[in-house]
């Protein structure tokens, strides 16, 4: 989508999905690797099921036997409690709510898209900028309102960099997806709203301060973790001063998935950050419903993205 004919073809609904290529293979023949570049992450959020990352996180935490929030009942030894949570305070209800909150988040986000904001996608703005710069008689006509934006981008030399990347052919926004953005308005971001909602559910039900069971380096006493190497072909060991916690890792997942859609070119930063907060509020509403259903024995502390906390 870096030439105007390609861009216009996509705007008119051309189905060019699945035409992207990958190093050392294409499509199903491309080798898997660890996510290590912005384009890697953009590829993940191109093909993921919308709540996939958070369902996986929930399954991982349950598999690790991560403790639940201290306010959730029936966590004492069975000889004392004589019962377990299961469908009310156990794994099944958490797994169910991760799915339930995702669909509620999508409905709330679609209302914002179509009934409130109707915000133009970044690729659409790129099209206006390209026409403004390549057809001079439009600059004092219907495209005059975008003049301040063009000048601001010029001052940051961003337009020169985009034009250079596009081999001098256009000022269009290069896209990670051949088919460009989804054909609905930009705000809110579905991935970010679902991320905020699902991660808030997980941070509420699990003990968000629980430290992941990492090993320690014998020489330095630091915590051992792993990150991808430069080409994503493997993992390398890194040493951390502080342990990893449930809250920190879940916040990281939510941010990465949301920012991945920004890096793909289909969203703005404000789409990400405001939608994340929207999803958080939707999840809090569901948790308050749980409080009403399960009674006063059910309490939890919900850590918020702004660093605060909410008591349910």
Tab-separated table of C-alpha atoms in Angstrom:
chain	number	residue	atom	x	y	z
A	1	UNK	CA	0.000	0.000	0.000
A	2	UNK	CA	2.931	2.349	-0.650
A	3	UNK	CA	1.749	3.455	-4.114
A	4	UNK	CA	-1.488	5.318	-4.705
A	5	UNK	CA	-3.026	2.693	-7.065
A	6	UNK	CA	-2.399	-0.035	-4.448
A	7	UNK	CA	-3.760	2.154	-1.677
A	8	UNK	CA	-6.883	3.063	-3.661
A	9	UNK	CA	-7.476	-0.576	-4.578
A	10	UNK	CA	-7.542	-1.508	-0.904
A	11	UNK	CA	-9.819	1.415	-0.043
A	12	UNK	CA	-12.247	0.128	-2.658
A	13	UNK	CA	-12.395	-3.262	-0.939
A	14	UNK	CA	-9.833	-5.403	-2.762
A	15	UNK	CA	-9.279	-8.673	-0.908
A	16	UNK	CA	-5.496	-8.996	-0.806
A	17	UNK	CA	-5.297	-10.887	2.465
A	18	UNK	CA	-2.632	-13.569	2.815
A	19	UNK	CA	-0.181	-12.042	0.336
A	20	UNK	CA	2.485	-11.100	2.868
A	21	UNK	CA	5.819	-12.914	2.669
A	22	UNK	CA	8.167	-14.077	5.403
A	23	UNK	CA	11.875	-14.791	5.582
A	24	UNK	CA	12.749	-18.360	4.534
A	25	UNK	CA	9.236	-19.263	3.477
A	26	UNK	CA	5.729	-17.970	2.958
A	27	UNK	CA	2.380	-18.741	4.495
A	28	UNK	CA	2.182	-22.139	6.196
A	29	UNK	CA	5.757	-22.928	5.095
A	30	UNK	CA	7.272	-20.026	7.038
A	31	UNK	CA	9.283	-21.203	10.063
A	32	UNK	CA	8.130	-20.201	13.523
A	33	UNK	CA	10.290	-17.945	15.639
A	34	UNK	CA	10.088	-16.002	18.869
A	35	UNK	CA	8.573	-12.525	18.682
A	36	UNK	CA	11.491	-10.103	18.603
A	37	UNK	CA	10.624	-7.212	16.243
A	38	UNK	CA	7.648	-4.847	15.901
A	39	UNK	CA	6.688	-6.597	12.659
A	40	UNK	CA	6.714	-9.951	14.467
A	41	UNK	CA	4.256	-8.591	17.008
A	42	UNK	CA	2.145	-7.013	14.253
A	43	UNK	CA	1.968	-10.438	12.603
A	44	UNK	CA	0.790	-12.045	15.843
A	45	UNK	CA	-2.049	-9.553	16.285
A	46	UNK	CA	-2.983	-10.017	12.631
A	47	UNK	CA	-3.943	-13.658	13.124
A	48	UNK	CA	-4.715	-14.143	16.824
A	49	UNK	CA	-8.130	-15.011	18.194
A	50	UNK	CA	-8.995	-11.821	20.045
A	51	UNK	CA	-8.755	-13.157	23.616
A	52	UNK	CA	-6.215	-15.873	22.799
A	53	UNK	CA	-3.285	-14.362	24.694
A	54	UNK	CA	-5.310	-13.961	27.895
A	55	UNK	CA	-6.876	-17.422	27.722
A	56	UNK	CA	-3.351	-18.792	27.343
A	57	UNK	CA	-2.205	-16.678	30.292
A	58	UNK	CA	-5.079	-18.013	32.393
A	59	UNK	CA	-4.259	-21.619	31.493
A	60	UNK	CA	-0.583	-21.030	32.282
A	61	UNK	CA	-1.364	-19.501	35.683
A	62	UNK	CA	-3.737	-22.341	36.541
A	63	UNK	CA	-1.123	-24.859	35.412
A	64	UNK	CA	1.486	-23.188	37.626
A	65	UNK	CA	-0.994	-23.339	40.517
A	66	UNK	CA	-0.668	-19.602	40.982
A	67	UNK	CA	-2.639	-18.637	44.112
A	68	UNK	CA	-5.936	-16.793	43.870
A	69	UNK	CA	-6.566	-13.370	45.364
A	70	UNK	CA	-6.491	-13.685	49.180
A	71	UNK	CA	-10.095	-12.446	49.410
A	72	UNK	CA	-11.497	-15.395	47.443
A	73	UNK	CA	-12.869	-18.110	49.774
A	74	UNK	CA	-12.187	-21.861	49.944
A	75	UNK	CA	-8.423	-21.650	49.609
A	76	UNK	CA	-7.562	-23.272	52.921
A	77	UNK	CA	-6.692	-26.979	53.070
A	78	UNK	CA	-9.644	-29.235	52.288
A	79	UNK	CA	-9.605	-30.590	55.826
A	80	UNK	CA	-10.554	-27.101	56.977
A	81	UNK	CA	-12.741	-25.776	54.148
A	82	UNK	CA	-14.449	-29.080	53.292
A	83	UNK	CA	-15.040	-27.679	49.792
A	84	UNK	CA	-13.384	-26.083	46.774
A	85	UNK	CA	-14.381	-23.145	44.602
A	86	UNK	CA	-14.720	-24.720	41.139
A	87	UNK	CA	-17.800	-23.231	39.375
A	88	UNK	CA	-18.028	-20.262	41.745
A	89	UNK	CA	-14.556	-19.395	43.013
A	90	UNK	CA	-12.336	-21.752	41.000
A	91	UNK	CA	-10.701	-22.203	37.612
A	92	UNK	CA	-13.912	-22.732	35.589
A	93	UNK	CA	-15.397	-19.374	36.591
A	94	UNK	CA	-12.161	-17.551	35.750
A	95	UNK	CA	-11.951	-19.205	32.330
A	96	UNK	CA	-15.602	-18.393	31.686
A	97	UNK	CA	-15.239	-14.742	32.685
A	98	UNK	CA	-12.186	-14.234	30.460
A	99	UNK	CA	-14.423	-15.173	27.520
A	100	UNK	CA	-17.503	-13.301	28.768
A	101	UNK	CA	-15.686	-10.041	29.368
A	102	UNK	CA	-14.165	-10.197	25.876
A	103	UNK	CA	-17.551	-10.123	24.156
A	104	UNK	CA	-18.833	-7.346	26.412
A	105	UNK	CA	-15.698	-5.333	25.670
A	106	UNK	CA	-16.212	-5.718	21.935
A	107	UNK	CA	-19.813	-4.529	22.139
A	108	UNK	CA	-18.846	-1.458	24.160
A	109	UNK	CA	-16.007	-0.699	21.764
A	110	UNK	CA	-18.228	-0.997	18.685
A	111	UNK	CA	-20.614	1.521	20.213
A	112	UNK	CA	-17.713	3.953	20.585
A	113	UNK	CA	-16.617	3.332	16.995
A	114	UNK	CA	-19.894	3.819	15.211
A	115	UNK	CA	-22.127	5.829	17.564
A	116	UNK	CA	-19.662	8.301	19.046
A	117	UNK	CA	-16.314	8.848	17.295
A	118	UNK	CA	-16.117	7.549	13.677
A	119	UNK	CA	-12.383	8.315	13.757
A	120	UNK	CA	-10.500	7.996	10.460
A	121	UNK	CA	-7.910	5.208	10.340
A	122	UNK	CA	-4.195	6.153	10.078
A	123	UNK	CA	-3.996	4.838	6.510
A	124	UNK	CA	-6.885	7.160	5.605
A	125	UNK	CA	-5.020	10.129	7.050
A	126	UNK	CA	-1.977	9.009	5.065
A	127	UNK	CA	-4.070	9.104	1.912
A	128	UNK	CA	-5.179	12.675	2.615
A	129	UNK	CA	-1.591	13.759	3.282
A	130	UNK	CA	-0.357	12.118	0.073
A	131	UNK	CA	-3.034	13.847	-2.023
A	132	UNK	CA	-2.311	17.171	-0.305
A	133	UNK	CA	1.397	16.950	-1.150
A	134	UNK	CA	1.093	15.563	-4.683
A	135	UNK	CA	-1.882	17.594	-5.996
A	136	UNK	CA	-1.081	21.266	-5.194
A	137	UNK	CA	-4.472	22.664	-6.223
A	138	UNK	CA	-6.074	20.707	-3.363
A	139	UNK	CA	-4.015	22.544	-0.744
A	140	UNK	CA	-6.270	25.601	-0.757
A	141	UNK	CA	-9.394	23.562	-1.413
A	142	UNK	CA	-11.024	20.646	0.319
A	143	UNK	CA	-7.748	19.444	1.904
A	144	UNK	CA	-6.833	22.794	3.449
A	145	UNK	CA	-7.923	21.657	6.964
A	146	UNK	CA	-5.059	19.142	7.147
A	147	UNK	CA	-2.372	21.764	6.446
A	148	UNK	CA	-1.403	22.115	10.157
A	149	UNK	CA	-0.947	18.345	10.434
A	150	UNK	CA	1.225	18.240	7.321
A	151	UNK	CA	3.415	21.055	8.630
A	152	UNK	CA	3.785	19.411	12.017
A	153	UNK	CA	4.912	16.151	10.381
A	154	UNK	CA	7.264	18.061	8.113
A	155	UNK	CA	8.871	19.733	11.101
A	156	UNK	CA	9.596	16.297	12.578
A	157	UNK	CA	10.971	15.122	9.202
A	158	UNK	CA	8.586	12.172	9.341
A	159	UNK	CA	7.216	12.825	5.861
A	160	UNK	CA	10.718	12.718	4.368
A	161	UNK	CA	11.358	9.368	6.037
A	162	UNK	CA	8.053	7.923	4.832
A	163	UNK	CA	8.680	9.115	1.286
A	164	UNK	CA	12.178	7.638	1.339
A	165	UNK	CA	10.840	4.301	2.589
A	166	UNK	CA	8.278	4.345	-0.230
A	167	UNK	CA	11.064	4.801	-2.798
A	168	UNK	CA	9.950	8.367	-3.466
A	169	UNK	CA	6.593	7.186	-4.835
A	170	UNK	CA	4.240	8.515	-2.172
A	171	UNK	CA	3.656	9.832	1.339
A	172	UNK	CA	1.282	6.983	2.205
A	173	UNK	CA	1.567	5.182	5.522
A	174	UNK	CA	3.307	1.812	5.004
A	175	UNK	CA	1.156	-0.979	6.454
A	176	UNK	CA	2.100	-4.328	7.984
A	177	UNK	CA	-1.072	-5.954	6.620
A	178	UNK	CA	-1.528	-6.212	2.812
A	179	UNK	CA	-5.246	-5.475	3.206
A	180	UNK	CA	-4.595	-2.516	5.500
A	181	UNK	CA	-6.902	-1.681	8.382
A	182	UNK	CA	-10.224	-3.295	9.239
A	183	UNK	CA	-13.097	-1.518	7.519
A	184	UNK	CA	-14.517	0.120	10.648
A	185	UNK	CA	-13.515	3.316	12.478
A	186	UNK	CA	-10.265	3.577	14.398
A	187	UNK	CA	-11.449	4.360	17.960
A	188	UNK	CA	-11.830	2.281	20.015
A	189	UNK	CA	-9.358	-0.483	19.439
A	190	UNK	CA	-10.855	-3.947	19.738
A	191	UNK	CA	-7.595	-5.635	20.716
A	192	UNK	CA	-6.838	-3.000	23.359
A	193	UNK	CA	-10.347	-3.015	24.841
A	194	UNK	CA	-10.328	-6.802	25.106
A	195	UNK	CA	-6.797	-6.663	26.529
A	196	UNK	CA	-7.825	-4.252	29.273
A	197	UNK	CA	-10.915	-6.283	30.112
A	198	UNK	CA	-9.388	-9.759	30.133
A	199	UNK	CA	-6.219	-8.781	31.961
A	200	UNK	CA	-8.232	-6.966	34.656
A	201	UNK	CA	-10.231	-10.162	35.270
A	202	UNK	CA	-7.010	-12.168	35.614
A	203	UNK	CA	-5.331	-9.618	37.904
A	204	UNK	CA	-8.435	-9.647	40.092
A	205	UNK	CA	-8.841	-13.410	40.480
A	206	UNK	CA	-5.168	-14.311	40.820
A	207	UNK	CA	-2.890	-12.994	43.555
A	208	UNK	CA	-1.424	-10.166	41.480
A	209	UNK	CA	1.596	-9.792	43.753
A	210	UNK	CA	2.623	-13.442	43.447
A	211	UNK	CA	6.187	-13.833	42.204
A	212	UNK	CA	6.800	-16.226	39.342
A	213	UNK	CA	9.052	-19.124	40.452
A	214	UNK	CA	12.251	-18.062	38.690
A	215	UNK	CA	15.641	-19.509	39.375
A	216	UNK	CA	18.469	-17.421	40.796
A	217	UNK	CA	21.990	-16.933	39.499
A	218	UNK	CA	24.399	-18.403	42.033
A	219	UNK	CA	27.017	-15.695	41.529
A	220	UNK	CA	24.916	-12.535	41.551
A	221	UNK	CA	21.745	-13.689	43.290
A	222	UNK	CA	19.692	-12.120	40.508
A	223	UNK	CA	16.578	-13.705	39.053
A	224	UNK	CA	16.986	-15.678	35.827
A	225	UNK	CA	14.602	-14.915	32.973
A	226	UNK	CA	14.752	-15.256	29.191
A	227	UNK	CA	14.178	-13.066	26.155
A	228	UNK	CA	14.455	-13.669	22.383
A	229	UNK	CA	17.756	-13.185	20.625
A	230	UNK	CA	18.093	-10.682	17.781
A	231	UNK	CA	16.667	-12.909	15.026
A	232	UNK	CA	14.083	-14.741	17.152
A	233	UNK	CA	15.703	-18.132	16.579
A	234	UNK	CA	16.188	-18.812	20.280
A	235	UNK	CA	16.160	-17.478	23.826
A	236	UNK	CA	18.971	-15.887	25.794
A	237	UNK	CA	19.298	-15.644	29.547
A	238	UNK	CA	18.896	-12.282	31.262
A	239	UNK	CA	19.397	-11.478	34.940
A	240	UNK	CA	16.838	-9.337	36.776
A	241	UNK	CA	17.210	-7.304	39.930
A	242	UNK	CA	13.513	-7.762	40.784
A	243	UNK	CA	11.293	-10.846	40.421
A	244	UNK	CA	8.521	-11.062	37.864
A	245	UNK	CA	5.000	-10.812	39.270
A	246	UNK	CA	1.563	-11.808	38.011
A	247	UNK	CA	0.500	-8.161	37.764
A	248	UNK	CA	3.617	-7.058	35.923
A	249	UNK	CA	3.498	-9.859	33.373
A	250	UNK	CA	-0.219	-9.451	32.706
A	251	UNK	CA	0.189	-5.689	32.233
A	252	UNK	CA	3.010	-6.458	29.830
A	253	UNK	CA	0.836	-8.808	27.785
A	254	UNK	CA	-1.971	-6.243	27.568
A	255	UNK	CA	0.418	-3.490	26.472
A	256	UNK	CA	2.233	-5.637	23.915
A	257	UNK	CA	-0.927	-6.859	22.213
A	258	UNK	CA	-2.387	-3.337	22.115
A	259	UNK	CA	0.798	-1.676	20.883
A	260	UNK	CA	1.188	-4.413	18.269
A	261	UNK	CA	-1.901	-3.050	16.526
A	262	UNK	CA	-0.344	0.444	16.631
A	263	UNK	CA	2.850	-0.882	15.068
A	264	UNK	CA	0.763	-2.561	12.372
A	265	UNK	CA	-0.438	0.923	11.399
A	266	UNK	CA	-4.134	0.348	12.084
A	267	UNK	CA	-4.425	2.390	15.307
A	268	UNK	CA	-3.207	5.522	17.063
A	269	UNK	CA	-1.644	5.647	20.520
A	270	UNK	CA	-4.827	7.149	21.968
A	271	UNK	CA	-6.831	4.234	20.534
A	272	UNK	CA	-4.625	1.932	22.579
A	273	UNK	CA	-4.429	3.706	25.919
A	274	UNK	CA	-8.040	4.866	26.153
A	275	UNK	CA	-9.432	1.524	24.974
A	276	UNK	CA	-7.315	-0.293	27.557
A	277	UNK	CA	-8.986	1.816	30.258
A	278	UNK	CA	-12.417	1.208	28.728
A	279	UNK	CA	-11.851	-2.537	28.944
A	280	UNK	CA	-10.740	-2.181	32.552
A	281	UNK	CA	-14.010	-0.476	33.489
A	282	UNK	CA	-16.050	-3.178	31.749
A	283	UNK	CA	-14.208	-5.861	33.709
A	284	UNK	CA	-14.796	-4.022	36.995
A	285	UNK	CA	-18.506	-4.005	36.193
A	286	UNK	CA	-18.499	-7.780	35.740
A	287	UNK	CA	-16.565	-8.262	38.975
A	288	UNK	CA	-19.136	-6.172	40.814
A	289	UNK	CA	-21.808	-8.469	39.384
A	290	UNK	CA	-19.892	-11.406	40.856
A	291	UNK	CA	-19.874	-9.679	44.229
A	292	UNK	CA	-23.646	-9.295	44.047
A	293	UNK	CA	-24.071	-12.946	43.045
A	294	UNK	CA	-21.688	-14.586	45.491
A	295	UNK	CA	-22.238	-12.416	48.546
A	296	UNK	CA	-20.071	-10.784	51.172
A	297	UNK	CA	-17.645	-13.714	51.446
A	298	UNK	CA	-16.335	-12.787	48.006
A	299	UNK	CA	-13.793	-9.938	48.001
A	300	UNK	CA	-10.831	-9.067	45.866
A	301	UNK	CA	-8.373	-6.279	45.189
A	302	UNK	CA	-8.202	-5.212	41.552
A	303	UNK	CA	-4.925	-3.481	40.544
A	304	UNK	CA	-5.528	-0.770	37.952
A	305	UNK	CA	-3.414	0.253	34.981
A	306	UNK	CA	-2.775	3.698	36.496
A	307	UNK	CA	-1.082	2.115	39.520
A	308	UNK	CA	-4.073	2.389	41.856
A	309	UNK	CA	-6.367	-0.374	43.093
A	310	UNK	CA	-10.090	-1.043	43.399
A	311	UNK	CA	-11.744	-3.085	46.141
A	312	UNK	CA	-14.574	-5.350	45.011
